[in-house]
Amino acid sequence: MSAGRHSPDDGRRAEIAALAEQLRPELHRYCARLMGSVIDGEDVVQDTLARALAASDERQDIGMLRAWLFRVAHNRALDLLRSRAIRTTEPMEAAGDVADDSAPDAVEMMMREEAVRTAVSRFTELSIPQRSVLILKDVLDEPLADIAALLDLTVDSVKAHLARGRARLAEINAVAGAQQAARPASDAVARYVALFNRRDWDGLRALLADDVRLHQSAHPVRVGAADVGMFFGIYATIDGIWLVPAWLEGREVIAVFEDRADPKPSYIMWLEWRDGNISVIRDYRYVRYVIADAELALAADSEQGRR
């Protein structure tokens, strides 16, 4: 094939990639609740989309891509959950009278709204079948028949899991404690944030391990201090960025404000450390939906630093 010409496979991969990117936020809403973590949920989404592109030559029906991606994401999440020795089965009971029409009644709407408001982490207190069905129905508003096809269940089984999941979720939310008190930032993260907010890029580069890795969504992974150091050069050209130490799902992260006066951060970063140096940077600039449903708490005394 002559230079500059593209094969039909190239066009197919581009089409699949474009469709998959459109589905990222929806896939994440499902995976985050299934995993009980917005960060782990994004890892599943990344893996799912990578598998979709790798299998692009085998996929003949683009119209079925959405259902196929959800199935891949579901199975990948279950693999990870099983590796954590979480139970994946439950005894079945008779199906409840669950509505599935386009104009749900007030009680139905109230149950759906409760699912949307529920903290992502609380979904892990449901069994996986309940969790999957509840997310697909009450958070993503999927028809019962489509849920049954995705999960390889009968519609009656879906109704049973949904009824039990809704009842269990109401119990969980009724006894859920208040959000934990803000925790202080670690010295390492506080130092990183201070250097960044002073625009001391050389100081930040000095913190990088020789084999540091930078992850930014679907972008290629950068490896090595020299290559990752260019990351700070990009931020040097962006005005107004302000970092604040924060906590998310028990992890210490960094909240990124595109304007210091913004009431909420736009996205997060997450660092891993080894022997006092940064070994991994995860920058969620290009997947901001990750914190849409997150319970993010700014570190103690961090608000004072924004004034």
mmCIF file of C-alpha atoms in Angstrom:
data_model
loop_
_atom_site.group_PDB
_atom_site.id
_atom_site.type_symbol
_atom_site.label_atom_id
_atom_site.label_comp_id
_atom_site.label_asym_id
_atom_site.label_seq_id
_atom_site.Cartn_x
_atom_site.Cartn_y
_atom_site.Cartn_z
ATOM 1 C CA MET A 1 0.000 0.000 0.000
ATOM 2 C CA SER A 2 1.434 3.405 -0.914
ATOM 3 C CA ALA A 3 2.468 5.876 1.778
ATOM 4 C CA GLY A 4 -0.289 8.116 3.067
ATOM 5 C CA ARG A 5 -3.107 5.678 2.273
ATOM 6 C CA HIS A 6 -5.193 4.124 5.015
ATOM 7 C CA SER A 7 -6.632 0.626 5.088
ATOM 8 C CA PRO A 8 -10.308 -0.065 5.889
ATOM 9 C CA ASP A 9 -9.087 -1.485 9.215
ATOM 10 C CA ASP A 10 -7.636 1.927 10.117
ATOM 11 C CA GLY A 11 -11.004 3.548 9.521
ATOM 12 C CA ARG A 12 -12.713 0.864 11.563
ATOM 13 C CA ARG A 13 -10.367 1.362 14.498
ATOM 14 C CA ALA A 14 -10.935 5.113 14.356
ATOM 15 C CA GLU A 15 -14.705 4.592 14.365
ATOM 16 C CA ILE A 16 -14.538 2.222 17.312
ATOM 17 C CA ALA A 17 -12.209 4.577 19.185
ATOM 18 C CA ALA A 18 -14.574 7.524 18.651
ATOM 19 C CA LEU A 19 -17.631 5.566 19.790
ATOM 20 C CA ALA A 20 -15.799 4.179 22.792
ATOM 21 C CA GLU A 21 -14.678 7.657 23.886
ATOM 22 C CA GLN A 22 -18.291 8.833 23.794
ATOM 23 C CA LEU A 23 -19.245 5.976 26.110
ATOM 24 C CA ARG A 24 -16.441 6.559 28.641
ATOM 25 C CA PRO A 25 -18.479 8.583 31.189
ATOM 26 C CA GLU A 26 -21.374 6.107 31.096
ATOM 27 C CA LEU A 27 -19.036 3.127 31.411
ATOM 28 C CA HIS A 28 -17.344 4.831 34.340
ATOM 29 C CA ARG A 29 -20.602 5.430 36.195
ATOM 30 C CA TYR A 30 -21.212 1.694 36.005
ATOM 31 C CA CYS A 31 -17.681 0.489 36.749
ATOM 32 C CA ALA A 32 -17.067 2.930 39.606
ATOM 33 C CA ARG A 33 -20.105 1.705 41.514
ATOM 34 C CA LEU A 34 -19.422 -1.926 40.675
ATOM 35 C CA MET A 35 -15.870 -1.586 42.020
ATOM 36 C CA GLY A 36 -16.855 0.780 44.844
ATOM 37 C CA SER A 37 -14.186 3.242 43.715
ATOM 38 C CA VAL A 38 -14.070 5.993 41.112
ATOM 39 C CA ILE A 39 -10.333 5.385 40.655
ATOM 40 C CA ASP A 40 -10.617 1.604 40.299
ATOM 41 C CA GLY A 41 -13.618 2.131 38.040
ATOM 42 C CA GLU A 42 -11.531 4.252 35.671
ATOM 43 C CA ASP A 43 -8.860 1.545 35.591
ATOM 44 C CA VAL A 44 -11.529 -0.910 34.413
ATOM 45 C CA VAL A 45 -12.722 1.561 31.776
ATOM 46 C CA GLN A 46 -9.167 2.035 30.483
ATOM 47 C CA ASP A 47 -8.661 -1.713 30.248
ATOM 48 C CA THR A 48 -12.035 -2.184 28.549
ATOM 49 C CA LEU A 49 -11.316 0.384 25.855
ATOM 50 C CA ALA A 50 -7.850 -1.046 25.254
ATOM 51 C CA ARG A 51 -9.411 -4.481 24.752
ATOM 52 C CA ALA A 52 -12.011 -2.998 22.394
ATOM 53 C CA LEU A 53 -9.327 -1.523 20.156
ATOM 54 C CA ALA A 54 -7.265 -4.711 20.277
ATOM 55 C CA ALA A 55 -10.310 -6.695 19.143
ATOM 56 C CA SER A 56 -11.423 -4.173 16.519
ATOM 57 C CA ASP A 57 -10.689 -6.511 13.617
ATOM 58 C CA GLU A 58 -13.023 -9.135 15.085
ATOM 59 C CA ARG A 59 -15.965 -6.831 15.729
ATOM 60 C CA GLN A 60 -18.286 -6.850 12.739
ATOM 61 C CA ASP A 61 -21.344 -5.037 14.109
ATOM 62 C CA ILE A 62 -20.529 -1.487 15.208
ATOM 63 C CA GLY A 63 -24.144 -1.049 16.265
ATOM 64 C CA MET A 64 -23.620 -3.609 19.044
ATOM 65 C CA LEU A 65 -20.503 -1.892 20.384
ATOM 66 C CA ARG A 66 -22.201 -0.350 23.425
ATOM 67 C CA ALA A 67 -23.603 -3.639 24.710
ATOM 68 C CA TRP A 68 -20.313 -5.398 23.973
ATOM 69 C CA LEU A 69 -18.271 -2.776 25.860
ATOM 70 C CA PHE A 70 -20.533 -3.038 28.900
ATOM 71 C CA ARG A 71 -20.160 -6.816 28.858
ATOM 72 C CA VAL A 72 -16.361 -6.559 28.633
ATOM 73 C CA ALA A 73 -16.299 -3.982 31.446
ATOM 74 C CA HIS A 74 -18.624 -6.090 33.590
ATOM 75 C CA ASN A 75 -16.524 -9.228 33.156
ATOM 76 C CA ARG A 76 -13.267 -7.387 33.794
ATOM 77 C CA ALA A 77 -14.664 -5.840 36.976
ATOM 78 C CA LEU A 78 -15.874 -9.253 38.163
ATOM 79 C CA ASP A 79 -12.429 -10.719 37.557
ATOM 80 C CA LEU A 80 -10.916 -8.034 39.778
ATOM 81 C CA LEU A 81 -13.565 -8.422 42.450
ATOM 82 C CA ARG A 82 -13.156 -12.191 42.522
ATOM 83 C CA SER A 83 -9.438 -11.709 42.987
ATOM 84 C CA ARG A 84 -10.308 -9.831 46.164
ATOM 85 C CA ALA A 85 -12.346 -12.825 47.332
ATOM 86 C CA ILE A 86 -15.636 -10.937 47.313
ATOM 87 C CA ARG A 87 -18.722 -13.142 47.114
ATOM 88 C CA THR A 88 -20.405 -13.066 43.719
ATOM 89 C CA THR A 89 -23.485 -15.205 44.328
ATOM 90 C CA GLU A 90 -26.625 -14.954 46.387
ATOM 91 C CA PRO A 91 -29.782 -17.056 46.855
ATOM 92 C CA MET A 92 -32.579 -16.089 44.499
ATOM 93 C CA GLU A 93 -36.026 -15.130 45.720
ATOM 94 C CA ALA A 94 -39.254 -14.583 43.849
ATOM 95 C CA ALA A 95 -39.262 -11.492 41.651
ATOM 96 C CA GLY A 96 -40.937 -8.423 43.020
ATOM 97 C CA ASP A 97 -43.337 -6.242 41.113
ATOM 98 C CA VAL A 98 -40.796 -3.949 39.475
ATOM 99 C CA ALA A 99 -41.970 -1.417 36.934
ATOM 100 C CA ASP A 100 -40.111 -0.918 33.670
ATOM 101 C CA ASP A 101 -42.029 1.683 31.731
ATOM 102 C CA SER A 102 -41.036 5.022 30.284
ATOM 103 C CA ALA A 103 -43.044 6.977 32.864
ATOM 104 C CA PRO A 104 -42.177 5.500 36.285
ATOM 105 C CA ASP A 105 -44.358 6.411 39.235
ATOM 106 C CA ALA A 106 -43.265 8.562 42.185
ATOM 107 C CA VAL A 107 -42.049 5.625 44.279
ATOM 108 C CA GLU A 108 -40.013 4.274 41.373
ATOM 109 C CA MET A 109 -38.456 7.697 40.776
ATOM 110 C CA MET A 110 -37.626 8.061 44.465
ATOM 111 C CA MET A 111 -35.757 4.740 44.476
ATOM 112 C CA ARG A 112 -33.824 5.701 41.356
ATOM 113 C CA GLU A 113 -32.890 9.069 42.856
ATOM 114 C CA GLU A 114 -31.644 7.355 46.004
ATOM 115 C CA ALA A 115 -29.346 5.147 43.942
ATOM 116 C CA VAL A 116 -27.914 8.160 42.112
ATOM 117 C CA ARG A 117 -27.298 10.014 45.400
ATOM 118 C CA THR A 118 -25.706 7.042 47.133
ATOM 119 C CA ALA A 119 -21.957 7.234 47.640
ATOM 120 C CA VAL A 120 -20.051 5.087 45.178
ATOM 121 C CA SER A 121 -18.277 3.176 47.942
ATOM 122 C CA ARG A 122 -21.537 2.002 49.534
ATOM 123 C CA PHE A 123 -22.447 -0.132 46.529
ATOM 124 C CA THR A 124 -19.839 -2.675 47.618
ATOM 125 C CA GLU A 125 -22.138 -3.615 50.501
ATOM 126 C CA LEU A 126 -24.517 -5.129 47.951
ATOM 127 C CA SER A 127 -23.914 -8.511 46.394
ATOM 128 C CA ILE A 128 -22.512 -8.230 42.889
ATOM 129 C CA PRO A 129 -25.731 -9.315 41.116
ATOM 130 C CA GLN A 130 -27.749 -6.768 43.107
ATOM 131 C CA ARG A 131 -25.096 -4.149 42.505
ATOM 132 C CA SER A 132 -24.960 -4.703 38.745
ATOM 133 C CA VAL A 133 -28.714 -4.695 38.261
ATOM 134 C CA LEU A 134 -29.282 -1.679 40.510
ATOM 135 C CA ILE A 135 -26.643 0.422 38.750
ATOM 136 C CA LEU A 136 -27.842 -0.486 35.288
ATOM 137 C CA LYS A 137 -31.502 0.183 36.111
ATOM 138 C CA ASP A 138 -31.538 3.012 38.640
ATOM 139 C CA VAL A 139 -28.362 4.892 37.711
ATOM 140 C CA LEU A 140 -28.149 4.291 33.947
ATOM 141 C CA ASP A 141 -31.892 3.706 33.310
ATOM 142 C CA GLU A 142 -31.409 0.593 31.178
ATOM 143 C CA PRO A 143 -34.489 -1.468 30.207
ATOM 144 C CA LEU A 144 -34.926 -4.713 32.151
ATOM 145 C CA ALA A 145 -34.666 -6.804 28.998
ATOM 146 C CA ASP A 146 -31.328 -5.228 28.076
ATOM 147 C CA ILE A 147 -30.008 -5.795 31.599
ATOM 148 C CA ALA A 148 -31.060 -9.431 31.422
ATOM 149 C CA ALA A 149 -29.234 -9.854 28.106
ATOM 150 C CA LEU A 150 -26.073 -8.178 29.395
ATOM 151 C CA LEU A 151 -25.915 -10.190 32.618
ATOM 152 C CA ASP A 152 -27.184 -13.448 31.082
ATOM 153 C CA LEU A 153 -30.193 -13.541 33.417
ATOM 154 C CA THR A 154 -33.925 -13.891 32.965
ATOM 155 C CA VAL A 155 -36.017 -10.756 33.316
ATOM 156 C CA ASP A 156 -37.613 -12.234 36.437
ATOM 157 C CA SER A 157 -34.172 -12.734 37.955
ATOM 158 C CA VAL A 158 -33.296 -9.141 37.155
ATOM 159 C CA LYS A 159 -36.481 -7.993 38.881
ATOM 160 C CA ALA A 160 -35.649 -10.068 41.952
ATOM 161 C CA HIS A 161 -32.120 -8.662 42.238
ATOM 162 C CA LEU A 162 -33.447 -5.145 41.706
ATOM 163 C CA ALA A 163 -36.112 -5.417 44.395
ATOM 164 C CA ARG A 164 -33.679 -6.876 46.916
ATOM 165 C CA GLY A 165 -30.938 -4.434 45.961
ATOM 166 C CA ARG A 166 -33.197 -1.437 46.422
ATOM 167 C CA ALA A 167 -34.306 -2.670 49.839
ATOM 168 C CA ARG A 168 -30.722 -3.340 50.898
ATOM 169 C CA LEU A 169 -29.517 0.045 49.633
ATOM 170 C CA ALA A 170 -32.197 1.803 51.666
ATOM 171 C CA GLU A 171 -30.974 -0.053 54.768
ATOM 172 C CA ILE A 172 -27.358 0.904 54.038
ATOM 173 C CA ASN A 173 -28.165 4.575 53.552
ATOM 174 C CA ALA A 174 -30.320 4.646 56.684
ATOM 175 C CA VAL A 175 -27.379 3.704 58.908
ATOM 176 C CA ALA A 176 -24.561 5.334 56.929
ATOM 177 C CA GLY A 177 -22.407 7.551 59.065
ATOM 178 C CA ALA A 178 -21.480 11.107 58.332
ATOM 179 C CA GLN A 179 -18.530 11.858 56.092
ATOM 180 C CA GLN A 180 -15.234 11.369 57.866
ATOM 181 C CA ALA A 181 -13.444 14.414 59.237
ATOM 182 C CA ALA A 182 -10.840 15.963 56.997
ATOM 183 C CA ARG A 183 -7.362 14.478 57.371
ATOM 184 C CA PRO A 184 -4.150 16.462 57.119
ATOM 185 C CA ALA A 185 -1.894 16.186 54.103
ATOM 186 C CA SER A 186 1.279 14.125 54.233
ATOM 187 C CA ASP A 187 4.587 15.996 54.146
ATOM 188 C CA ALA A 188 5.372 14.568 50.707
ATOM 189 C CA VAL A 189 2.119 15.687 49.060
ATOM 190 C CA ALA A 190 2.205 19.044 50.850
ATOM 191 C CA ARG A 191 5.692 19.618 49.443
ATOM 192 C CA TYR A 192 4.627 18.653 45.917
ATOM 193 C CA VAL A 193 1.629 20.993 46.093
ATOM 194 C CA ALA A 194 3.702 23.868 47.474
ATOM 195 C CA LEU A 195 6.312 23.510 44.716
ATOM 196 C CA PHE A 196 3.615 23.329 42.035
ATOM 197 C CA ASN A 197 1.746 26.375 43.318
ATOM 198 C CA ARG A 198 5.047 28.325 43.360
ATOM 199 C CA ARG A 199 5.661 27.145 39.780
ATOM 200 C CA ASP A 200 8.982 25.653 40.865
ATOM 201 C CA TRP A 201 9.171 23.195 37.977
ATOM 202 C CA ASP A 202 12.826 22.321 38.552
ATOM 203 C CA GLY A 203 12.008 21.529 42.169
ATOM 204 C CA LEU A 204 9.241 19.184 41.026
ATOM 205 C CA ARG A 205 11.473 17.473 38.485
ATOM 206 C CA ALA A 206 13.971 16.823 41.261
ATOM 207 C CA LEU A 207 11.328 14.722 43.025
ATOM 208 C CA LEU A 208 10.942 12.291 40.110
ATOM 209 C CA ALA A 209 12.343 8.781 40.316
ATOM 210 C CA ASP A 210 14.516 7.799 37.354
ATOM 211 C CA ASP A 211 11.884 5.288 36.199
ATOM 212 C CA VAL A 212 8.811 7.416 37.014
ATOM 213 C CA ARG A 213 5.679 6.722 34.962
ATOM 214 C CA LEU A 214 3.014 9.238 33.909
ATOM 215 C CA HIS A 215 -0.519 8.013 33.131
ATOM 216 C CA GLN A 216 -2.960 10.369 31.387
ATOM 217 C CA SER A 217 -6.108 8.585 30.253
ATOM 218 C CA ALA A 218 -5.774 7.048 26.793
ATOM 219 C CA HIS A 219 -2.542 8.906 26.046
ATOM 220 C CA PRO A 220 0.614 6.810 25.799
ATOM 221 C CA VAL A 221 2.340 6.233 29.128
ATOM 222 C CA ARG A 222 5.432 8.396 29.602
ATOM 223 C CA VAL A 223 8.352 6.642 31.285
ATOM 224 C CA GLY A 224 11.530 8.122 32.754
ATOM 225 C CA ALA A 225 12.367 11.375 34.513
ATOM 226 C CA ALA A 226 13.375 13.173 31.317
ATOM 227 C CA ASP A 227 10.148 12.399 29.461
ATOM 228 C CA VAL A 228 7.834 12.852 32.457
ATOM 229 C CA GLY A 229 9.591 16.116 33.289
ATOM 230 C CA MET A 230 8.016 17.565 30.144
ATOM 231 C CA PHE A 231 4.660 17.170 31.931
ATOM 232 C CA PHE A 232 5.518 20.174 34.101
ATOM 233 C CA GLY A 233 6.518 22.176 31.043
ATOM 234 C CA ILE A 234 2.970 21.776 29.740
ATOM 235 C CA TYR A 235 1.487 23.013 33.016
ATOM 236 C CA ALA A 236 3.895 25.955 32.962
ATOM 237 C CA THR A 237 1.949 27.282 29.957
ATOM 238 C CA ILE A 238 -1.447 27.104 31.723
ATOM 239 C CA ASP A 239 -2.422 30.046 33.914
ATOM 240 C CA GLY A 240 -4.495 29.797 37.063
ATOM 241 C CA ILE A 241 -4.018 26.131 38.004
ATOM 242 C CA TRP A 242 -3.992 25.690 41.780
ATOM 243 C CA LEU A 243 -3.449 22.430 43.657
ATOM 244 C CA VAL A 244 -4.841 21.400 47.036
ATOM 245 C CA PRO A 245 -4.113 18.175 48.972
ATOM 246 C CA ALA A 246 -7.216 16.000 49.309
ATOM 247 C CA TRP A 247 -8.475 12.529 50.261
ATOM 248 C CA LEU A 248 -10.548 10.213 48.117
ATOM 249 C CA GLU A 249 -11.613 6.653 48.994
ATOM 250 C CA GLY A 250 -8.853 6.408 51.601
ATOM 251 C CA ARG A 251 -6.221 7.547 49.090
ATOM 252 C CA GLU A 252 -4.339 10.783 49.381
ATOM 253 C CA VAL A 253 -4.831 12.656 46.106
ATOM 254 C CA ILE A 254 -4.454 16.197 44.814
ATOM 255 C CA ALA A 255 -7.443 18.334 43.846
ATOM 256 C CA VAL A 256 -6.800 20.502 40.786
ATOM 257 C CA PHE A 257 -8.588 23.851 40.574
ATOM 258 C CA GLU A 258 -8.451 25.623 37.221
ATOM 259 C CA ASP A 259 -9.110 28.829 39.095
ATOM 260 C CA ARG A 260 -8.143 29.281 42.722
ATOM 261 C CA ALA A 261 -11.580 30.756 43.452
ATOM 262 C CA ASP A 262 -13.566 27.855 41.962
ATOM 263 C CA PRO A 263 -15.889 26.217 44.518
ATOM 264 C CA LYS A 264 -15.006 22.696 43.338
ATOM 265 C CA PRO A 265 -11.947 21.121 41.721
ATOM 266 C CA SER A 266 -12.021 20.273 38.030
ATOM 267 C CA TYR A 267 -10.106 17.010 38.347
ATOM 268 C CA ILE A 268 -7.496 15.210 40.426
ATOM 269 C CA MET A 269 -3.957 13.918 40.357
ATOM 270 C CA TRP A 270 -2.718 10.907 42.285
ATOM 271 C CA LEU A 271 0.926 10.261 43.119
ATOM 272 C CA GLU A 272 2.755 7.147 44.203
ATOM 273 C CA TRP A 273 6.046 7.409 46.050
ATOM 274 C CA ARG A 274 9.114 5.206 46.469
ATOM 275 C CA ASP A 275 12.049 6.076 48.716
ATOM 276 C CA GLY A 276 11.015 9.713 48.854
ATOM 277 C CA ASN A 277 10.662 10.079 45.077
ATOM 278 C CA ILE A 278 7.607 10.081 42.823
ATOM 279 C CA SER A 279 7.311 6.729 41.063
ATOM 280 C CA VAL A 280 3.887 7.216 39.402
ATOM 281 C CA ILE A 281 1.804 10.255 38.445
ATOM 282 C CA ARG A 282 -1.813 9.746 37.432
ATOM 283 C CA ASP A 283 -3.278 12.902 35.948
ATOM 284 C CA TYR A 284 -7.050 12.801 35.349
ATOM 285 C CA ARG A 285 -7.185 16.051 33.346
ATOM 286 C CA TYR A 286 -8.671 14.307 30.314
ATOM 287 C CA VAL A 287 -11.227 12.181 32.212
ATOM 288 C CA ARG A 288 -12.867 14.719 34.497
ATOM 289 C CA TYR A 289 -15.984 12.607 34.887
ATOM 290 C CA VAL A 290 -13.976 10.482 37.342
ATOM 291 C CA ILE A 291 -14.748 12.837 40.233
ATOM 292 C CA ALA A 292 -18.333 13.640 39.224
ATOM 293 C CA ASP A 293 -19.670 11.101 41.736
ATOM 294 C CA ALA A 294 -16.696 11.131 44.098
ATOM 295 C CA GLU A 295 -16.689 11.887 47.822
ATOM 296 C CA LEU A 296 -13.635 14.123 47.690
ATOM 297 C CA ALA A 297 -12.518 15.803 50.919
ATOM 298 C CA LEU A 298 -9.934 18.569 50.901
ATOM 299 C CA ALA A 299 -7.180 18.028 53.455
ATOM 300 C CA ALA A 300 -7.416 19.767 56.821
ATOM 301 C CA ASP A 301 -6.411 23.466 56.655
ATOM 302 C CA SER A 302 -6.344 23.366 52.845
ATOM 303 C CA GLU A 303 -9.180 25.892 52.500
ATOM 304 C CA GLN A 304 -7.091 28.467 54.316
ATOM 305 C CA GLY A 305 -4.373 28.026 51.712
ATOM 306 C CA ARG A 306 -6.820 28.890 48.913
ATOM 307 C CA ARG A 307 -7.815 32.238 50.357
#
